[in-house]
Short mmCIF file of C-alpha atoms in Angstrom, two decimals:
data_model
loop_
_atom_site.label_atom_id
_atom_site.label_comp_id
_atom_site.label_asym_id
_atom_site.label_seq_id
_atom_site.Cartn_x
_atom_site.Cartn_y
_atom_site.Cartn_z
CA UNK A 1 -45.76 49.38 -3.54
CA UNK A 2 -46.99 52.88 -4.09
CA UNK A 3 -47.36 53.82 -7.73
CA UNK A 4 -45.56 56.99 -8.71
CA UNK A 5 -47.81 59.73 -9.85
CA UNK A 6 -46.84 61.48 -13.01
CA UNK A 7 -45.94 64.70 -11.28
CA UNK A 8 -43.72 63.00 -8.80
CA UNK A 9 -40.26 62.72 -10.26
CA UNK A 10 -37.40 60.77 -8.90
CA UNK A 11 -34.04 62.36 -8.73
CA UNK A 12 -32.13 59.43 -10.21
CA UNK A 13 -28.77 61.09 -9.79
CA UNK A 14 -29.47 61.63 -6.12
CA UNK A 15 -30.53 58.00 -5.77
CA UNK A 16 -27.44 56.67 -7.53
CA UNK A 17 -25.14 58.90 -5.51
CA UNK A 18 -26.48 57.34 -2.31
CA UNK A 19 -26.29 53.77 -3.55
CA UNK A 20 -24.27 51.38 -1.44
CA UNK A 21 -22.75 49.81 -4.55
CA UNK A 22 -20.01 51.48 -6.50
CA UNK A 23 -21.47 52.76 -9.82
CA UNK A 24 -19.62 54.26 -12.79
CA UNK A 25 -20.78 55.41 -16.21
CA UNK A 26 -18.15 55.43 -18.95
CA UNK A 27 -17.99 56.31 -22.62
CA UNK A 28 -17.49 53.48 -25.18
CA UNK A 29 -13.72 53.55 -24.57
CA UNK A 30 -14.06 53.17 -20.84
CA UNK A 31 -13.38 56.81 -19.91
CA UNK A 32 -15.25 57.54 -16.71
CA UNK A 33 -17.93 60.21 -17.09
CA UNK A 34 -19.68 59.68 -13.78
CA UNK A 35 -18.75 57.97 -10.53
CA UNK A 36 -20.86 57.86 -7.40
CA UNK A 37 -19.27 58.49 -3.97
CA UNK A 38 -19.12 54.75 -3.25
CA UNK A 39 -16.39 54.49 -5.94
CA UNK A 40 -14.06 56.54 -3.77
CA UNK A 41 -14.89 54.64 -0.62
CA UNK A 42 -14.25 51.26 -2.32
CA UNK A 43 -11.16 52.14 -4.34
CA UNK A 44 -9.61 54.89 -2.24
CA UNK A 45 -9.21 57.17 -5.28
CA UNK A 46 -10.73 60.67 -5.02
CA UNK A 47 -13.55 61.80 -7.28
CA UNK A 48 -11.10 64.02 -9.20
CA UNK A 49 -8.70 61.13 -9.74
CA UNK A 50 -11.48 58.90 -11.02
CA UNK A 51 -13.30 61.21 -13.48
CA UNK A 52 -11.68 61.17 -16.91
CA UNK A 53 -9.65 58.10 -16.02
CA UNK A 54 -10.63 54.49 -16.79
CA UNK A 55 -11.48 51.66 -14.36
CA UNK A 56 -7.96 50.39 -15.09
CA UNK A 57 -7.03 52.76 -12.26
CA UNK A 58 -8.10 50.09 -9.77
CA UNK A 59 -8.10 47.10 -12.15
CA UNK A 60 -5.44 45.32 -14.17
CA UNK A 61 -4.83 42.47 -11.73
CA UNK A 62 -6.50 39.77 -13.81
CA UNK A 63 -4.84 37.88 -16.66
CA UNK A 64 -4.85 39.63 -20.09
CA UNK A 65 -7.15 36.90 -21.47
CA UNK A 66 -9.76 37.89 -18.90
CA UNK A 67 -9.89 41.53 -20.05
CA UNK A 68 -9.89 40.46 -23.68
CA UNK A 69 -12.98 38.34 -23.14
CA UNK A 70 -14.52 41.06 -20.94
CA UNK A 71 -14.24 43.69 -23.70
CA UNK A 72 -15.38 41.23 -26.33
CA UNK A 73 -18.56 40.59 -24.32
CA UNK A 74 -19.52 44.18 -23.58
CA UNK A 75 -18.20 46.01 -26.65
CA UNK A 76 -18.46 43.60 -29.55
CA UNK A 77 -21.20 41.22 -28.49
CA UNK A 78 -22.88 44.13 -26.66
CA UNK A 79 -23.93 41.85 -23.87
CA UNK A 80 -23.78 42.46 -20.10
CA UNK A 81 -20.86 41.06 -18.16
CA UNK A 82 -21.13 39.58 -14.68
CA UNK A 83 -18.30 38.06 -12.73
CA UNK A 84 -15.85 38.22 -9.88
CA UNK A 85 -12.78 40.36 -10.33
CA UNK A 86 -9.71 41.04 -8.22
CA UNK A 87 -9.02 44.77 -8.04
CA UNK A 88 -6.59 46.95 -6.09
CA UNK A 89 -7.23 50.02 -3.99
CA UNK A 90 -5.10 53.16 -4.09
CA UNK A 91 -3.16 51.91 -1.07
CA UNK A 92 -2.26 48.75 -2.99
CA UNK A 93 -4.53 46.40 -1.04
CA UNK A 94 -6.40 43.86 -3.14
CA UNK A 95 -10.14 43.30 -2.91
CA UNK A 96 -12.57 40.93 -4.58
CA UNK A 97 -15.43 42.63 -6.42
CA UNK A 98 -18.64 41.27 -7.80
CA UNK A 99 -18.77 43.21 -11.06
CA UNK A 100 -21.62 43.84 -13.50
CA UNK A 101 -21.18 45.92 -16.63
CA UNK A 102 -23.98 46.67 -19.09
CA UNK A 103 -23.68 48.45 -22.43
CA UNK A 104 -26.25 51.17 -23.19
CA UNK A 105 -26.92 51.21 -26.92
CA UNK A 106 -28.18 53.99 -29.18
CA UNK A 107 -30.82 53.57 -31.90
CA UNK A 108 -28.23 52.35 -34.38
CA UNK A 109 -27.09 49.71 -31.93
CA UNK A 110 -23.81 51.43 -31.12
CA UNK A 111 -22.52 51.57 -27.58
CA UNK A 112 -23.18 54.96 -26.02
CA UNK A 113 -22.20 54.25 -22.46
CA UNK A 114 -21.23 51.46 -20.14
CA UNK A 115 -22.69 51.23 -16.70
CA UNK A 116 -20.50 49.40 -14.25
CA UNK A 117 -21.61 48.30 -10.82
CA UNK A 118 -19.20 46.81 -8.31
CA UNK A 119 -19.67 45.40 -4.86
CA UNK A 120 -16.80 44.56 -2.55
CA UNK A 121 -17.25 40.89 -1.61
CA UNK A 122 -13.85 40.36 0.01
CA UNK A 123 -15.37 39.67 3.42
CA UNK A 124 -17.86 37.19 1.98
CA UNK A 125 -15.10 35.34 0.12
CA UNK A 126 -12.99 35.27 3.26
CA UNK A 127 -15.89 33.66 5.13
CA UNK A 128 -16.32 31.16 2.29
CA UNK A 129 -12.63 30.31 2.47
CA UNK A 130 -12.75 29.69 6.19
CA UNK A 131 -15.87 27.57 5.79
CA UNK A 132 -14.03 25.59 3.14
CA UNK A 133 -11.03 25.14 5.39
CA UNK A 134 -13.27 24.13 8.27
CA UNK A 135 -15.03 21.48 6.21
CA UNK A 136 -11.70 20.09 4.98
CA UNK A 137 -10.37 19.92 8.50
CA UNK A 138 -13.49 18.28 9.94
CA UNK A 139 -13.64 15.80 7.08
CA UNK A 140 -10.04 14.86 7.63
CA UNK A 141 -10.57 14.45 11.35
CA UNK A 142 -13.68 12.34 10.74
CA UNK A 143 -12.03 10.16 8.16
CA UNK A 144 -9.24 8.99 10.41
CA UNK A 145 -11.45 7.13 12.94
CA UNK A 146 -13.71 6.03 10.07
CA UNK A 147 -10.71 4.45 8.35
CA UNK A 148 -9.94 2.50 11.51
CA UNK A 149 -13.53 1.23 11.73
CA UNK A 150 -13.51 0.46 8.03
CA UNK A 151 -10.26 -1.49 7.88
CA UNK A 152 -10.70 -3.37 11.14
CA UNK A 153 -14.25 -4.49 10.35
CA UNK A 154 -13.13 -5.50 6.88
CA UNK A 155 -10.28 -7.57 8.34
CA UNK A 156 -12.77 -9.31 10.65
CA UNK A 157 -15.22 -9.98 7.81
CA UNK A 158 -12.42 -11.43 5.67
CA UNK A 159 -11.72 -13.88 8.49
CA UNK A 160 -8.27 -12.40 8.55
CA UNK A 161 -8.11 -12.49 12.34
CA UNK A 162 -9.81 -15.88 12.75
CA UNK A 163 -13.06 -17.39 11.58
CA UNK A 164 -16.30 -15.66 12.61
CA UNK A 165 -19.57 -17.51 13.09
CA UNK A 166 -22.66 -16.51 11.10
CA UNK A 167 -24.09 -14.25 13.77
CA UNK A 168 -20.77 -12.50 14.36
CA UNK A 169 -20.39 -11.98 10.61
CA UNK A 170 -23.88 -10.46 10.43
CA UNK A 171 -23.12 -8.09 13.31
CA UNK A 172 -19.78 -6.94 11.90
CA UNK A 173 -21.41 -6.51 8.47
CA UNK A 174 -23.77 -3.99 10.04
CA UNK A 175 -20.80 -2.08 11.48
CA UNK A 176 -19.03 -2.19 8.14
CA UNK A 177 -22.12 -0.94 6.31
CA UNK A 178 -22.73 1.91 8.73
CA UNK A 179 -19.10 2.95 8.37
CA UNK A 180 -19.41 2.94 4.59
CA UNK A 181 -22.46 5.18 4.85
CA UNK A 182 -20.61 7.66 7.06
CA UNK A 183 -17.65 7.69 4.68
CA UNK A 184 -20.00 8.36 1.77
CA UNK A 185 -21.57 11.23 3.70
CA UNK A 186 -18.22 12.86 4.44
CA UNK A 187 -17.18 12.42 0.80
CA UNK A 188 -20.43 13.95 -0.45
CA UNK A 189 -20.03 16.97 1.83
CA UNK A 190 -16.46 17.51 0.72
CA UNK A 191 -17.25 17.06 -2.95
CA UNK A 192 -20.16 19.46 -2.83
CA UNK A 193 -17.86 22.03 -1.21
CA UNK A 194 -15.33 21.52 -3.99
CA UNK A 195 -18.11 22.14 -6.52
CA UNK A 196 -19.32 25.27 -4.71
CA UNK A 197 -15.84 26.72 -4.85
CA UNK A 198 -15.25 25.62 -8.40
CA UNK A 199 -11.94 24.10 -7.46
CA UNK A 200 -12.08 20.68 -9.04
CA UNK A 201 -8.64 19.95 -10.41
CA UNK A 202 -8.27 17.04 -12.77
CA UNK A 203 -5.39 14.77 -13.55
CA UNK A 204 -5.57 12.49 -16.53
CA UNK A 205 -4.55 8.83 -16.21
CA UNK A 206 -5.31 5.71 -18.22
CA UNK A 207 -8.44 4.00 -16.90
CA UNK A 208 -9.82 0.64 -17.92
CA UNK A 209 -13.61 0.80 -17.67
CA UNK A 210 -13.61 -2.91 -16.86
CA UNK A 211 -11.75 -2.17 -13.62
CA UNK A 212 -14.07 0.73 -12.78
CA UNK A 213 -17.18 -1.44 -12.83
CA UNK A 214 -15.63 -4.52 -11.28
CA UNK A 215 -14.23 -2.40 -8.41
CA UNK A 216 -17.54 -0.63 -7.81
CA UNK A 217 -19.63 -3.79 -8.04
CA UNK A 218 -17.28 -5.63 -5.69
CA UNK A 219 -17.70 -2.85 -3.11
CA UNK A 220 -21.48 -3.11 -3.50
CA UNK A 221 -21.68 -6.87 -2.98
CA UNK A 222 -23.42 -6.57 0.39
CA UNK A 223 -26.41 -4.43 -0.72
CA UNK A 224 -26.65 -6.34 -4.03
CA UNK A 225 -27.01 -9.62 -2.14
CA UNK A 226 -29.35 -8.10 0.41
CA UNK A 227 -31.70 -6.84 -2.35
CA UNK A 228 -31.30 -10.09 -4.35
CA UNK A 229 -30.47 -8.04 -7.45
CA UNK A 230 -29.21 -9.48 -10.70
CA UNK A 231 -26.42 -7.45 -12.28
CA UNK A 232 -25.81 -7.65 -16.02
CA UNK A 233 -22.42 -6.09 -16.55
CA UNK A 234 -21.59 -5.73 -20.22
CA UNK A 235 -18.01 -4.65 -19.60
CA UNK A 236 -16.50 -8.07 -19.04
CA UNK A 237 -13.43 -7.73 -21.17
CA UNK A 238 -10.34 -6.13 -19.72
CA UNK A 239 -8.66 -3.57 -21.97
CA UNK A 240 -11.61 -3.11 -24.34
CA UNK A 241 -12.59 0.35 -23.15
CA UNK A 242 -9.57 2.26 -21.93
CA UNK A 243 -9.88 6.01 -21.60
CA UNK A 244 -7.76 8.90 -20.30
CA UNK A 245 -9.62 10.74 -17.58
CA UNK A 246 -9.49 11.73 -13.93
CA UNK A 247 -9.78 8.56 -11.89
CA UNK A 248 -11.29 9.79 -8.58
CA UNK A 249 -13.89 11.93 -10.40
CA UNK A 250 -14.86 9.10 -12.74
CA UNK A 251 -15.25 6.68 -9.83
CA UNK A 252 -17.53 9.07 -7.94
CA UNK A 253 -19.79 9.45 -10.99
CA UNK A 254 -20.30 5.73 -11.54
CA UNK A 255 -20.38 4.85 -7.84
CA UNK A 256 -23.26 7.28 -7.41
CA UNK A 257 -25.20 6.01 -10.40
CA UNK A 258 -24.72 2.35 -9.53
CA UNK A 259 -25.44 2.75 -5.82
CA UNK A 260 -28.60 4.71 -6.68
CA UNK A 261 -29.71 1.91 -9.02
CA UNK A 262 -29.11 -0.60 -6.21
CA UNK A 263 -30.82 1.52 -3.59
CA UNK A 264 -33.92 2.32 -5.63
CA UNK A 265 -34.58 -1.07 -7.20
CA UNK A 266 -36.84 -3.42 -5.28
CA UNK A 267 -35.85 -6.94 -4.40
CA UNK A 268 -35.12 -9.37 -7.26
CA UNK A 269 -34.76 -6.52 -9.76
CA UNK A 270 -32.19 -6.20 -12.51
CA UNK A 271 -29.44 -3.70 -13.26
CA UNK A 272 -27.85 -3.50 -16.71
CA UNK A 273 -24.54 -1.79 -17.39
CA UNK A 274 -23.79 -1.22 -21.09
CA UNK A 275 -21.14 0.75 -22.92
CA UNK A 276 -21.14 2.32 -26.38
CA UNK A 277 -18.40 4.35 -27.96
CA UNK A 278 -17.75 6.78 -30.76
CA UNK A 279 -14.38 7.99 -31.96
CA UNK A 280 -14.20 10.66 -29.27
CA UNK A 281 -16.61 9.64 -26.52
CA UNK A 282 -17.70 6.74 -24.44
CA UNK A 283 -21.28 6.39 -23.21
CA UNK A 284 -22.13 4.26 -20.21
CA UNK A 285 -25.77 3.41 -19.63
CA UNK A 286 -27.01 2.06 -16.33
CA UNK A 287 -30.56 0.75 -16.50
CA UNK A 288 -32.53 -0.53 -13.55
CA UNK A 289 -35.97 -2.03 -13.05
CA UNK A 290 -36.54 0.20 -10.04
CA UNK A 291 -39.09 2.69 -8.80
CA UNK A 292 -38.41 5.19 -11.59
CA UNK A 293 -38.50 8.98 -11.53
CA UNK A 294 -41.92 10.53 -11.80
CA UNK A 295 -43.59 13.70 -13.07
CA UNK A 296 -42.24 16.93 -11.66
CA UNK A 297 -39.28 15.20 -10.01
CA UNK A 298 -37.70 14.81 -13.44
CA UNK A 299 -36.67 18.45 -13.56
CA UNK A 300 -35.32 18.46 -10.02
CA UNK A 301 -33.27 15.31 -9.56
CA UNK A 302 -29.95 17.06 -10.24
CA UNK A 303 -30.73 19.88 -7.79
CA UNK A 304 -28.68 20.14 -4.65
CA UNK A 305 -30.36 18.47 -1.63
CA UNK A 306 -33.35 17.35 -3.69
CA UNK A 307 -34.96 14.08 -2.61
CA UNK A 308 -38.28 13.10 -4.10
CA UNK A 309 -41.23 12.48 -1.79
CA UNK A 310 -41.81 9.01 -3.25
CA UNK A 311 -38.15 8.08 -2.66
CA UNK A 312 -38.23 9.33 0.94
CA UNK A 313 -40.91 6.71 1.56
CA UNK A 314 -38.62 3.97 0.24
CA UNK A 315 -35.45 5.12 1.97
CA UNK A 316 -34.77 7.81 4.52
CA UNK A 317 -31.04 7.47 4.05
CA UNK A 318 -29.62 10.10 1.71
CA UNK A 319 -28.58 13.75 1.51
CA UNK A 320 -29.77 14.66 -1.96
CA UNK A 321 -26.18 15.45 -2.90
CA UNK A 322 -25.41 12.36 -4.99
CA UNK A 323 -26.85 13.34 -8.37
CA UNK A 324 -25.92 17.00 -7.89
CA UNK A 325 -22.29 15.90 -7.50
CA UNK A 326 -22.60 13.36 -10.32
CA UNK A 327 -23.79 15.99 -12.78
CA UNK A 328 -21.19 18.58 -11.77
CA UNK A 329 -18.41 15.97 -11.95
CA UNK A 330 -19.58 14.72 -15.35
CA UNK A 331 -19.47 18.30 -16.64
CA UNK A 332 -16.03 18.82 -15.17
CA UNK A 333 -14.80 15.86 -17.25
CA UNK A 334 -16.31 17.55 -20.32
CA UNK A 335 -19.23 15.12 -20.44
CA UNK A 336 -23.00 15.04 -20.23
CA UNK A 337 -25.52 13.09 -18.20
CA UNK A 338 -29.12 12.36 -19.17
CA UNK A 339 -31.76 9.94 -18.00
CA UNK A 340 -34.84 8.26 -19.25
CA UNK A 341 -37.58 7.07 -16.95
CA UNK A 342 -40.61 6.72 -19.15
CA UNK A 343 -41.51 3.12 -18.56
CA UNK A 344 -40.51 0.98 -15.61
CA UNK A 345 -37.25 1.83 -13.95
CA UNK A 346 -34.66 4.39 -14.95
CA UNK A 347 -31.72 4.51 -17.35
CA UNK A 348 -28.90 6.96 -16.83
CA UNK A 349 -26.59 7.74 -19.73
CA UNK A 350 -23.21 9.26 -19.02
CA UNK A 351 -21.14 10.39 -21.99
CA UNK A 352 -17.55 11.45 -21.44
CA UNK A 353 -14.64 12.21 -23.74
CA UNK A 354 -12.09 9.42 -24.06
CA UNK A 355 -9.32 12.00 -23.80
CA UNK A 356 -9.71 14.47 -20.96
CA UNK A 357 -8.80 18.05 -21.74
CA UNK A 358 -6.75 19.19 -18.78
CA UNK A 359 -6.97 22.85 -17.88
CA UNK A 360 -3.76 24.43 -16.87
CA UNK B 1 -0.28 -13.43 -3.29
CA UNK B 2 3.12 -12.23 -4.30
CA UNK B 3 6.21 -14.21 -3.51
CA UNK B 4 9.51 -12.44 -3.89
CA UNK B 5 12.86 -14.17 -3.66
CA UNK B 6 14.32 -11.36 -1.55
CA UNK B 7 12.06 -9.99 1.16
CA UNK B 8 11.47 -6.35 0.26
CA UNK B 9 11.41 -3.80 3.04
CA UNK B 10 8.60 -1.28 3.09
CA UNK B 11 8.71 1.84 5.21
CA UNK B 12 5.35 2.95 6.62
CA UNK B 13 5.04 6.46 8.03
CA UNK B 14 1.69 6.84 9.79
CA UNK B 15 0.95 8.59 13.07
CA UNK B 16 -2.39 6.91 13.83
CA UNK B 17 -1.35 3.70 15.64
CA UNK B 18 -4.42 1.65 14.66
CA UNK B 19 -3.89 2.45 10.98
CA UNK B 20 -0.14 1.92 11.18
CA UNK B 21 -0.73 -1.56 12.60
CA UNK B 22 -3.27 -2.46 9.94
CA UNK B 23 -1.11 -1.26 7.04
CA UNK B 24 1.87 -3.12 8.54
CA UNK B 25 -0.23 -6.29 8.77
CA UNK B 26 -1.15 -6.01 5.08
CA UNK B 27 2.48 -5.39 4.14
CA UNK B 28 3.49 -8.54 6.00
CA UNK B 29 0.55 -10.49 4.51
CA UNK B 30 1.75 -9.44 1.07
CA UNK B 31 5.09 -11.05 1.87
CA UNK B 32 7.20 -8.02 2.73
CA UNK B 33 8.94 -6.68 5.81
CA UNK B 34 7.26 -3.67 7.46
CA UNK B 35 9.33 -0.86 8.95
CA UNK B 36 7.06 1.21 11.16
CA UNK B 37 7.51 4.96 11.74
CA UNK B 38 5.13 6.93 13.97
CA UNK B 39 6.10 10.41 12.82
CA UNK B 40 7.95 12.23 10.06
CA UNK B 41 11.34 12.36 11.74
CA UNK B 42 11.31 8.72 12.73
CA UNK B 43 10.45 7.93 9.10
CA UNK B 44 13.57 9.72 7.85
CA UNK B 45 15.81 8.14 10.52
CA UNK B 46 14.51 4.66 9.72
CA UNK B 47 14.83 5.22 5.97
CA UNK B 48 18.52 6.11 6.36
CA UNK B 49 19.15 3.12 8.59
CA UNK B 50 17.05 0.45 6.89
CA UNK B 51 17.23 1.52 3.21
CA UNK B 52 13.67 0.42 2.33
CA UNK B 53 12.63 -0.72 -1.16
CA UNK B 54 9.41 1.30 -1.10
CA UNK B 55 7.58 3.71 1.20
CA UNK B 56 3.98 4.34 2.24
CA UNK B 57 3.65 7.85 3.64
CA UNK B 58 0.83 9.72 5.39
CA UNK B 59 0.65 13.51 4.88
CA UNK B 60 -0.34 15.00 8.23
CA UNK B 61 2.14 13.75 10.83
CA UNK B 62 3.87 15.23 13.85
CA UNK B 63 7.41 16.64 13.63
CA UNK B 64 7.60 16.51 9.84
CA UNK B 65 4.77 16.27 7.33
CA UNK B 66 4.64 13.64 4.61
CA UNK B 67 5.74 15.95 1.80
CA UNK B 68 8.86 17.00 3.71
CA UNK B 69 9.58 13.35 4.44
CA UNK B 70 9.30 12.50 0.74
CA UNK B 71 11.58 15.41 -0.24
CA UNK B 72 14.15 14.08 2.22
CA UNK B 73 13.77 10.50 0.93
CA UNK B 74 14.21 11.74 -2.64
CA UNK B 75 17.61 13.24 -1.74
CA UNK B 76 18.94 9.75 -1.07
CA UNK B 77 16.96 7.75 -3.58
CA UNK B 78 15.39 9.56 -6.49
CA UNK B 79 13.54 6.53 -7.80
CA UNK B 80 12.23 4.99 -4.57
CA UNK B 81 8.63 3.88 -5.21
CA UNK B 82 6.44 5.95 -2.89
CA UNK B 83 2.73 5.93 -2.27
CA UNK B 84 0.83 8.51 -0.25
CA UNK B 85 -1.93 7.09 1.94
CA UNK B 86 -3.80 9.96 3.53
CA UNK B 87 -7.22 11.26 4.42
CA UNK B 88 -6.48 14.71 3.11
CA UNK B 89 -8.47 15.26 0.00
CA UNK B 90 -7.16 18.33 -1.65
CA UNK B 91 -6.38 18.69 -5.30
CA UNK B 92 -3.38 20.79 -4.39
CA UNK B 93 -1.94 17.96 -2.27
CA UNK B 94 -2.54 15.50 -5.06
CA UNK B 95 -0.58 17.77 -7.36
CA UNK B 96 2.26 18.19 -4.85
CA UNK B 97 2.40 14.41 -4.58
CA UNK B 98 2.69 13.91 -8.30
CA UNK B 99 5.36 16.60 -8.55
CA UNK B 100 7.36 14.64 -5.97
CA UNK B 101 7.11 11.58 -8.19
CA UNK B 102 4.67 9.70 -6.00
CA UNK B 103 3.22 6.57 -7.65
CA UNK B 104 -0.18 6.56 -5.98
CA UNK B 105 -2.16 9.03 -3.90
CA UNK B 106 -4.71 7.05 -1.93
CA UNK B 107 -7.51 8.15 0.35
CA UNK B 108 -7.56 5.85 3.35
CA UNK B 109 -11.27 5.99 3.93
CA UNK B 110 -12.01 5.19 0.29
CA UNK B 111 -9.89 2.10 -0.12
CA UNK B 112 -10.46 -1.41 1.15
CA UNK B 113 -7.62 -3.31 2.74
CA UNK B 114 -7.69 -5.77 -0.10
CA UNK B 115 -7.20 -2.94 -2.61
CA UNK B 116 -4.43 -1.47 -0.46
CA UNK B 117 -2.62 -4.81 -0.39
CA UNK B 118 -2.85 -4.96 -4.19
CA UNK B 119 -1.45 -1.45 -4.47
CA UNK B 120 1.42 -2.33 -2.14
CA UNK B 121 2.34 -5.35 -4.27
CA UNK B 122 2.09 -3.22 -7.40
CA UNK B 123 4.22 -0.49 -5.81
CA UNK B 124 7.07 -2.86 -5.02
CA UNK B 125 6.96 -4.59 -8.40
CA UNK B 126 7.51 -1.31 -10.28
#
């Protein structure tokens, strides 16, 4: 980039007036002192209508609590605000804006001006919505034939339709396993979409942790046997750890952690499931004697699509979505997830509140 | 499995024939009578005629969707135990289901037949 010589001056006003983004400068009470032409093209209000008015002219559609927190951030905490806001144009049509507002402070730390920058992201959101809809539709369409494969192969394996010989059982087991993998893939895709759109809704029900682990371990019998793993499940007693949380979310979290432990522990290894509790929280620890997580991978394992090079050598099957989803879901339940992989193997600790706070 | 003195009737509304058959088989295995409906309207007709003791309802079906079927069923029996068995995973649908007083909302692809059979037995015993 060329360095500006001292004599060369930039006409900042000219630059701002040609900016694509809508830019306003207000006094500490929000009265608009300057608005660039993009303000009129986004909101539909003329320059004369805008100057001297406040951004309320095209705002006011969000809940009162939103504006309260908005003003608290920029005026009292004197911090920048960034977020998505629904606004309305002069003609009444609603648009979604990506909004950034920064306070400009004087020497005594008082607000002199606010600079607000808005970009109309309605089109982008619309595209996101249709992508979301598309994924939901495809997932639904995929799940129907997968359910047929799943249930029919399960019925065969259970000798529900007549006794299978050993070879037949082995063949159908392969079908059943492949179906399970496809179902997991569809679920992962859908869940990561739900996370992207921030629309995870939770419903609290009573959950016995004993049932959670016995259900999950029963579903994992095939890979556990195949890897000759020894499972030490501490949660043997029914009714000992009963919490109020969102069932599907909780199952996804522990399914992911347990299936990872199974997948990444070599033959004849051990997996330990232990539970500890405080008054408010419950902590589940899943320890394995597996390959472990090494060096730089430790900071990346919760990243979307991340799969470590060493793991790719062990197993090519995986999307890198599992732990990303697990972490996001744990947070959505108000919990935390950490891991420890200093010696041999890995231990994941998931702490979640015993009483879920439901957002309304 | 469960043995009931009177054979309970369970209505199953499911438009995918292979899944309808499999659910019906599990209902029969659990010791109940299965009443099979292939779409939403047939489900309502059969419910009026057969007066089932419980219902298993899919959401996306021809002629009438599962939620409309449940609303109709509720008009005649406000406390009929109902379970939704669908492949539609949306939080909004889950919420609609619970507002309609549905006992369970189950994702077909995520449940084994054994678990489904347990849920059916549980549904009828409530």
